[in-house]
Coordinates of C-alpha atoms and ligand atoms in Angstrom, one line a residue:
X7 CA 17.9 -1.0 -0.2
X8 CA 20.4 0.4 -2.6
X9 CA 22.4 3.8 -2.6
X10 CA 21.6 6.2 -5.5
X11 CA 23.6 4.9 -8.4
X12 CA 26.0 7.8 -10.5
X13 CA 25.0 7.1 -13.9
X14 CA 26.3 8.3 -17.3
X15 CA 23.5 9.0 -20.4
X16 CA 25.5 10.3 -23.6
X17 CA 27.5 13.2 -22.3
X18 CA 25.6 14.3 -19.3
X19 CA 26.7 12.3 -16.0
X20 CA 23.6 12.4 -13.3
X21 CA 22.6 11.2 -10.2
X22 CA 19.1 9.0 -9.9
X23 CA 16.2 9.5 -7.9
X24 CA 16.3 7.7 -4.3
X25 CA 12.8 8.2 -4.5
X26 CA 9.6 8.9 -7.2
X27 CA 6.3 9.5 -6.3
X28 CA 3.6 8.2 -8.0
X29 CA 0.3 10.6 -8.4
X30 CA -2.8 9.3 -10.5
X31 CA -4.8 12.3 -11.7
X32 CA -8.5 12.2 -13.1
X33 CA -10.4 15.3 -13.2
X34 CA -8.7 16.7 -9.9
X35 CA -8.5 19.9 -10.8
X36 CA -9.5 21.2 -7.1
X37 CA -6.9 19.5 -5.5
X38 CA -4.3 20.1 -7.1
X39 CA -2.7 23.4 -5.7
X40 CA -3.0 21.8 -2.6
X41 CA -1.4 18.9 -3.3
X42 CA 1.6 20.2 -5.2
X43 CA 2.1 22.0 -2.2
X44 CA 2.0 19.1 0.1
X45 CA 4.2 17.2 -2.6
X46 CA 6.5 20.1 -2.7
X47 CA 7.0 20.1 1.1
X48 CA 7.4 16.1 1.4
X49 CA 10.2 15.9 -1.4
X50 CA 11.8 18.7 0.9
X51 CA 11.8 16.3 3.7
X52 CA 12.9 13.3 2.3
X53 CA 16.0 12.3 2.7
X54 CA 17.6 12.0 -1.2
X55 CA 16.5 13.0 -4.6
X56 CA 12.9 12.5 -5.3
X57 CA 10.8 12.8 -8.7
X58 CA 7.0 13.1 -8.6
X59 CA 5.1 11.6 -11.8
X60 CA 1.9 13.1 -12.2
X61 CA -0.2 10.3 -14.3
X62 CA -3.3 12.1 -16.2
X63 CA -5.6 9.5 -16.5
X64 CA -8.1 11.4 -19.3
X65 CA -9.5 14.2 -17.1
X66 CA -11.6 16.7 -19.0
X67 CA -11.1 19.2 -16.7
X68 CA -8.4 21.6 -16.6
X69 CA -5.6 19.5 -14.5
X70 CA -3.6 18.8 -17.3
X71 CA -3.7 22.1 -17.7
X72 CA -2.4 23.2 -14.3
X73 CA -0.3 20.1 -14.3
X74 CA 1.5 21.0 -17.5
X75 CA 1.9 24.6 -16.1
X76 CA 3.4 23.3 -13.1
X77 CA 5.8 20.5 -14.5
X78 CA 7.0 22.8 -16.6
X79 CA 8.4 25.2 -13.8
X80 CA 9.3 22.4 -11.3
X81 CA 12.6 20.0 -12.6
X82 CA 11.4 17.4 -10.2
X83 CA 8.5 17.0 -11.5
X84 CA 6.9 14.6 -14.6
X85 CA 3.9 14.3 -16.1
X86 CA 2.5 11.5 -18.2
X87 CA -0.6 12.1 -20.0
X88 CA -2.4 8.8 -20.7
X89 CA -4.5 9.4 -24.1
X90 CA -7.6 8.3 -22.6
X91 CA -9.5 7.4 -19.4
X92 CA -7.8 3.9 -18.7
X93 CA -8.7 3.6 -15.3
X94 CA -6.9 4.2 -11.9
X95 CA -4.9 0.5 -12.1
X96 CA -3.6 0.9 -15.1
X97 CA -2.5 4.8 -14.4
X98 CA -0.6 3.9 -11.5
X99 CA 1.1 1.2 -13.9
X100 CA 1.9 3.8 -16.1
X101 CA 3.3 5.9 -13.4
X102 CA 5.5 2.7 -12.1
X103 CA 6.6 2.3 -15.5
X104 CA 8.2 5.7 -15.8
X105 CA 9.6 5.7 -12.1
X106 CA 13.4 5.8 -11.9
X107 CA 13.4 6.1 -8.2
X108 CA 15.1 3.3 -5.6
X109 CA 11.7 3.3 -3.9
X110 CA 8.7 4.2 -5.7
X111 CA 6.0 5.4 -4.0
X112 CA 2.1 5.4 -5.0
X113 CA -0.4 7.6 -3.8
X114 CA -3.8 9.0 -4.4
X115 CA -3.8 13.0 -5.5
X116 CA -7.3 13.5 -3.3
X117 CA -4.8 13.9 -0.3
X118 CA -6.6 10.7 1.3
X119 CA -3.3 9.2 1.5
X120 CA -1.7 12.1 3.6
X121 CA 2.1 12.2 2.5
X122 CA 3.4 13.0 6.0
X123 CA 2.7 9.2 6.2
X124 CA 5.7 8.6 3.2
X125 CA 8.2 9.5 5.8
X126 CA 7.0 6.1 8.0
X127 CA 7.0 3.7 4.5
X128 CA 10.5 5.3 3.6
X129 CA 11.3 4.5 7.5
X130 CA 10.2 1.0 7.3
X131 CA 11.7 0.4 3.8
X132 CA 15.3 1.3 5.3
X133 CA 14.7 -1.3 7.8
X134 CA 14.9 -4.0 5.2
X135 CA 11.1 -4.5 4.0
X136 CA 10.9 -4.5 0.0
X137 CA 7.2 -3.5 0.2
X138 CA 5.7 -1.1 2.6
X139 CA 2.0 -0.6 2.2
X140 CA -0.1 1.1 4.4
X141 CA -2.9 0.1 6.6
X142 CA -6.1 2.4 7.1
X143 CA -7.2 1.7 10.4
X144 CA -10.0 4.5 10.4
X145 CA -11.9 5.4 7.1
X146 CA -13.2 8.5 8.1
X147 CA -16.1 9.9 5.8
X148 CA -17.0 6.6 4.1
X149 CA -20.7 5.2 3.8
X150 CA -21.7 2.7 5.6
X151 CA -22.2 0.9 2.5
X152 CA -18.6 1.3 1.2
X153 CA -17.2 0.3 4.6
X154 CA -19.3 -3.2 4.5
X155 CA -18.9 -3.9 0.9
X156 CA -15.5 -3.5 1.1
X157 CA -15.4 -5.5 4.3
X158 CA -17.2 -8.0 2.7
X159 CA -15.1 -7.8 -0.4
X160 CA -12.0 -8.5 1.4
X161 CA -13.3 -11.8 3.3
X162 CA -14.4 -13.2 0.4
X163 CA -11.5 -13.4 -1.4
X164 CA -9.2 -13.9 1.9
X165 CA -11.4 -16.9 1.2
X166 CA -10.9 -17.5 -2.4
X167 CA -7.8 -17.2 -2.9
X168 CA -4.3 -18.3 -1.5
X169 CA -2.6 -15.5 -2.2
X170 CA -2.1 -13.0 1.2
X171 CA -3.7 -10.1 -0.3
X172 CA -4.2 -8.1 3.0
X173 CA -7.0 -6.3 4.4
X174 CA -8.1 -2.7 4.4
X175 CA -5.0 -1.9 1.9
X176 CA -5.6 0.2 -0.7
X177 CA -3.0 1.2 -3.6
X178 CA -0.9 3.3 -1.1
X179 CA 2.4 1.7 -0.9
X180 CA 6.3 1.9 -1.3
X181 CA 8.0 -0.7 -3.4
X182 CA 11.7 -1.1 -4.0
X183 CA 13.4 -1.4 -7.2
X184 CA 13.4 -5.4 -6.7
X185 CA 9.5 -6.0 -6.4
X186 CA 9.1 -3.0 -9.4
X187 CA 11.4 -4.8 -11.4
X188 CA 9.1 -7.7 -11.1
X189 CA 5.9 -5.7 -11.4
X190 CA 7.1 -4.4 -14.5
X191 CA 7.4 -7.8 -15.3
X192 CA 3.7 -8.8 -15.3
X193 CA 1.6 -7.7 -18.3
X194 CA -1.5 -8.8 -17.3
X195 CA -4.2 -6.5 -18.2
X196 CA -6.9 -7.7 -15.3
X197 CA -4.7 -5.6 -12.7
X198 CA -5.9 -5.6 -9.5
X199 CA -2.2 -4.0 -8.4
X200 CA -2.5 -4.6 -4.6
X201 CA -3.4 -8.4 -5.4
X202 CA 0.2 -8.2 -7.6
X203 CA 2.3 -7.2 -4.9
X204 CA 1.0 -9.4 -2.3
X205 CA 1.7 -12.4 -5.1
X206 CA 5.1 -11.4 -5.4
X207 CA 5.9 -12.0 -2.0
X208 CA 9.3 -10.5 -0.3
X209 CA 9.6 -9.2 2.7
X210 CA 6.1 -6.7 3.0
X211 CA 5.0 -4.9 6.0
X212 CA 2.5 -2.2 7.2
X213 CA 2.1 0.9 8.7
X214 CA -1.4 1.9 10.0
X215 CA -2.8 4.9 9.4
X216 CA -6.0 7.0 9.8
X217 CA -7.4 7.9 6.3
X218 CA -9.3 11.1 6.1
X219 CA -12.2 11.7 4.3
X220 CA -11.8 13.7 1.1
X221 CA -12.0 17.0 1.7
X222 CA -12.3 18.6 -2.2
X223 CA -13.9 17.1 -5.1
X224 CA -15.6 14.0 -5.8
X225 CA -14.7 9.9 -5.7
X226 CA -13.8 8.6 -9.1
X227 CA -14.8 5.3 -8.1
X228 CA -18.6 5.2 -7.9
X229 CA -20.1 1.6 -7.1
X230 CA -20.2 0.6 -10.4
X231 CA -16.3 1.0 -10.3
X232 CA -15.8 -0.7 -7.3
X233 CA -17.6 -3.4 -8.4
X234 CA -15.8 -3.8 -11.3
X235 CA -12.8 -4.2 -9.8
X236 CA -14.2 -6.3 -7.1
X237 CA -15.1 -8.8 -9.9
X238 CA -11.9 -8.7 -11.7
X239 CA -9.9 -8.9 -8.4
X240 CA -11.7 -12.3 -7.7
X241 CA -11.3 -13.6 -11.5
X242 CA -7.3 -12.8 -12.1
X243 CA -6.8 -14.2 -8.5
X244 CA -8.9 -17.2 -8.1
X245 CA -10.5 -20.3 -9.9
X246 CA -12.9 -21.2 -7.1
X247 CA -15.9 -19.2 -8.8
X248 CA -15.3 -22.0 -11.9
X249 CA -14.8 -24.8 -9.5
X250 CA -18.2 -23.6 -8.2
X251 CA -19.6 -23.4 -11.4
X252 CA -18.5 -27.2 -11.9
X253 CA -19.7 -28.4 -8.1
X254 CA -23.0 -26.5 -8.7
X255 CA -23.4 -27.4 -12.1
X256 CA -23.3 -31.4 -11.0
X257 CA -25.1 -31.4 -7.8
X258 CA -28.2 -29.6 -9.7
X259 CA -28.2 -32.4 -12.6
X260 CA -28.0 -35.1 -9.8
X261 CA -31.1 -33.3 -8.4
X262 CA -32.5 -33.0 -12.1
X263 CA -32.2 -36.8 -12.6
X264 CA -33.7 -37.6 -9.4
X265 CA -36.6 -35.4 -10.4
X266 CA -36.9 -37.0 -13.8
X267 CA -36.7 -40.4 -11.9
X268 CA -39.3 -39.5 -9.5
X269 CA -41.4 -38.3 -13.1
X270 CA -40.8 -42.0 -14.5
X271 CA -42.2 -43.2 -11.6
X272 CA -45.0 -41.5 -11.2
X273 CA -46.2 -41.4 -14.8
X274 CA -45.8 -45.2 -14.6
X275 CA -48.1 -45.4 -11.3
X276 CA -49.9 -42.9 -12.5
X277 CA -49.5 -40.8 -9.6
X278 CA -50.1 -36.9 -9.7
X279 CA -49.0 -36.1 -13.4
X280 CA -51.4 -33.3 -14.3
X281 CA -51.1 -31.7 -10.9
X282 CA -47.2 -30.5 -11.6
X283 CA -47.7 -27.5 -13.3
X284 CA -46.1 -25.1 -10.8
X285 CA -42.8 -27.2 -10.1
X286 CA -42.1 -28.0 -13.7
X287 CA -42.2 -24.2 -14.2
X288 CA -40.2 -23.5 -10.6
X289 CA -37.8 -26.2 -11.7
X290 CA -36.9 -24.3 -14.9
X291 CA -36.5 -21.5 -14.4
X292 CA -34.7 -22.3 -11.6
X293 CA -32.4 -24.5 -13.7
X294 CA -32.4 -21.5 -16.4
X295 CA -31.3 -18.8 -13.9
X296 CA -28.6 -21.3 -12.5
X297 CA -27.0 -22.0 -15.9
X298 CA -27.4 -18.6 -17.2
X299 CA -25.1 -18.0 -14.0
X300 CA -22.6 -20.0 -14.8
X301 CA -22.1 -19.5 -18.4
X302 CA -21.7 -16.0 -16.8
X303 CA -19.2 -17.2 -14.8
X304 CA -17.4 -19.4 -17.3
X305 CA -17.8 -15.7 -19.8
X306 CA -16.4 -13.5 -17.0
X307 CA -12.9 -15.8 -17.8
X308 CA -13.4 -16.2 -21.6
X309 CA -13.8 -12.3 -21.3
X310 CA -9.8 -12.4 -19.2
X311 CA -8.4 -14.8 -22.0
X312 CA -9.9 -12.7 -24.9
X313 CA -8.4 -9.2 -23.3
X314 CA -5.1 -11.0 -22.6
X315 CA -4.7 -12.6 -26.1
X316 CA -5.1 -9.1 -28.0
X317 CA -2.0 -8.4 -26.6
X318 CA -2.5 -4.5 -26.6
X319 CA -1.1 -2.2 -24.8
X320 CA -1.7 -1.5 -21.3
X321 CA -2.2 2.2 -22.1
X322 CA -1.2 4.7 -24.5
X323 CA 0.8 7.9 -23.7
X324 CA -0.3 11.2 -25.4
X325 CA 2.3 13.4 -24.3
X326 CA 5.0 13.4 -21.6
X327 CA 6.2 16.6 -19.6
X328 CA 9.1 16.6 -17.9
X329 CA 10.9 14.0 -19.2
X330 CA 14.3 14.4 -21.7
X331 CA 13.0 11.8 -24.3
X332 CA 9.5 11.6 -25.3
X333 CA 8.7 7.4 -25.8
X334 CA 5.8 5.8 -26.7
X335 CA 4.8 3.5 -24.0
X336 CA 3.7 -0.4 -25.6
X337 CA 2.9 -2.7 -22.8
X338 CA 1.9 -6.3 -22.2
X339 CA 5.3 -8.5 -22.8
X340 CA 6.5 -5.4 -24.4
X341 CA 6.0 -3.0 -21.9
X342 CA 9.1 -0.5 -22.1
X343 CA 10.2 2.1 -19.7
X344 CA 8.6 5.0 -20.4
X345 CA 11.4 7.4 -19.7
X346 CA 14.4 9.4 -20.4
X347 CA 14.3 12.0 -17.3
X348 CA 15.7 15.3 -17.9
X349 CA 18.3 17.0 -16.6
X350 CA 19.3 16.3 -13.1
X351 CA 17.8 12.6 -13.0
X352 CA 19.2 9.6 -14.8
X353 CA 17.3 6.4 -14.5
X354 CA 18.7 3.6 -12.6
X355 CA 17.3 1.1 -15.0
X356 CA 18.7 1.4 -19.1
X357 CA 16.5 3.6 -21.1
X358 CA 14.3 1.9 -23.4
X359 CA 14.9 -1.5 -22.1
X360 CA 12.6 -3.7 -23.0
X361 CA 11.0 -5.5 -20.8
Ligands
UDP387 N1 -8.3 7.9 -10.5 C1 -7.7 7.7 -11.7 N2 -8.5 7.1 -12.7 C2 -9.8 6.8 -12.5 C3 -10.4 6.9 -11.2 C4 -9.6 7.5 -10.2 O1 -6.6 8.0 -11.9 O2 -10.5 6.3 -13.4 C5 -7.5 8.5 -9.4 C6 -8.1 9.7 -8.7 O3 -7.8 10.9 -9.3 C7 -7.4 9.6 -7.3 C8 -7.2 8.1 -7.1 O4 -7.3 7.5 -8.4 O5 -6.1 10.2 -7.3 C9 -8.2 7.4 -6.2 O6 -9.5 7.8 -6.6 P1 -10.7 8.3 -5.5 O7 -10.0 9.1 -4.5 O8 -11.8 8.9 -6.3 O9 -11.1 6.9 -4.9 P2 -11.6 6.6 -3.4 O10 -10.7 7.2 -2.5 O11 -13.0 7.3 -3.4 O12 -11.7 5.1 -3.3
MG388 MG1 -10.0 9.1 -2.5

């Protein structure tokens, strides 16, 4: 834990956020009053200077609209607007990027992470943790279906991978400046962020909490989503699925020569050769499906190797309110800090540092 650090930009001498608050945005429109409110009242009772950084993730409804309004009027608050839909990983990225805070906090802005539960991460991070995520031990208002998938999803790649990714953690967490540093660090563009911090290792613990259903609006992440991430969780954090690919792939041409043996064999003793129409065909297609499934597999990495060698950016930044010094944000190797935060807030890391 460090103390606010006293920092001098050009003339203007300021003191840094202890803490910023990280809000992805997308097409929240309903919410928002609500949670600005809520936001409002949580900076009130936290105990140093806090930012909240409003990440528009492409909504085409009117929250940027309201956000901008409200930024505008409101010195600690920032809003980034992302040029496009880039998807909720990548806007909370873009909202860690930006964050000058000595503890950066992310949370969803459908109030499903309640903020009266910052207060506990702060109250753990003092006691010496680096990351603080929090635990839901009730998911009120979910589908059966979303509460076994997910379920499902998280023992299967407790299972796959070595990494402690832990369970029934979402993206609601406190990091220090030491594990952001390090996030900041990683320009991988298969985020799966919660997989990221548990990689990192430090000292991590958890607070448990019971999440609310959401009360306004709609989920952003339909089960296409989900399982989209589910898939690229499992690829940027494990290799089993192409060990299982090799395994498979040798076991079922040991059984294919055996077959083609047992063929041999009874072409040569002339033992039931017209009467294996349906098998030949079984065996096929069987043989088909299975190696259509793992040049799947193999693609599903190609597809990781060919997104990471492009080298793009992460995301692209329309406009920024609420910040001194408007920057472009490049990402990958070259991801820069966004920001330059206006009056009252200096950053605690050099402006434009590249990363
Ligand atoms: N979100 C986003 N980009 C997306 C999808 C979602 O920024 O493409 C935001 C959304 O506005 C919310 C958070 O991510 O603040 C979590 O989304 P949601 O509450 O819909 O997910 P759920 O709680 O249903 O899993
Ligand atoms: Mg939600």
């Amino acid at each position: 834990m460090r103390a606010s650090v006293i920092q001098s930009i050009g003339t203007r001498v300021s003191v840094s956020p202890r803490y910023s608050l990280v809000l992805p945005i997308y097409n929240e429109e309903q919410v928002l009053p609500r949670l600005v409110e809520r936001i409002r009242s949580l900076i009130c009772r936290l105990d140093g200077e806090a930012e909240a950084i409003f990440v528009d993730d492409g909504s085409h409804d009117g929250s940027v609209h309201y956000l901008r309004r409200v930024v505008t009027a409101e010195p600690r608050f920032r809003l980034i607007e992302l040029s496009r839909n880039f998807g909720h990983q990548i806007a909370i990225t873009a909202g860690m990027d930006a964050a000058a805070g000595d503890a950066v906090i992310v949370m969803d802005a459908d109030l499903q992470d309640p903020p009266e539960v910052v207060l506990e991460l702060v109250a753990k991070w003092k006691e010496g943790f680096e990351i603080v995520y929090a635990r839901r031990v009730k998911r009120e208002g979910e589908s059966w279906f979303k509460r076994f998938s997910a379920n499902l999803f998280y023992r299967l790649l407790e299972k796959m991978t070595p990494i402690n990714i832990p369970r029934d953690v979402g993206d609601f967490r406190l990091v220090g400046r030491q594990a952001l540093d390090v996030f900041k660090h990683m320009p991988e563009h298969d985020r799966f962020v919660r997989g990221m911090f548990g990689w990192m290792g430090f000292r991590q613990a958890a607070v448990p909490f019971e999440r609310p259903p959401r009360t306004i609006g709609q989920t952003k992440y339909p089960f296409w989503k989900m399982l989209h991430l589910a898939v690229h969780a499992i690829v940027s954090f494990s290799e089993k699925p192409l060990h299982f690919a090799l395994w498979a792939g040798l076991a079922i041409s040991g059984l294919a020569l055996a077959l083609g043996a047992y063929a041999v064999f009874a072409w040569i003793f002339e033992r039931g050769v017209i009467a294996g129409w349906t098998s030949t065909v079984v065996i096929v297609s069987l043989l088909c499906g299975i190696n259509l499934f793992m040049t799947g597999v193999v693609g599903l990495y190609v597809g990781s190797i060919h997104a990471e060698v492009k080298r793009r950016p992460l995301y692209v930044v329309d406009r920024l309110t609420g910040f001194d010094e408007a920057v472009g944000a490049v990402a990958g190797e070259n991801r820069r800090s966004l920001r330059k935060p206006r009056s009252g807030v200096a950053p605690s890391v050099p402006t434009l540092r590249q990363l």
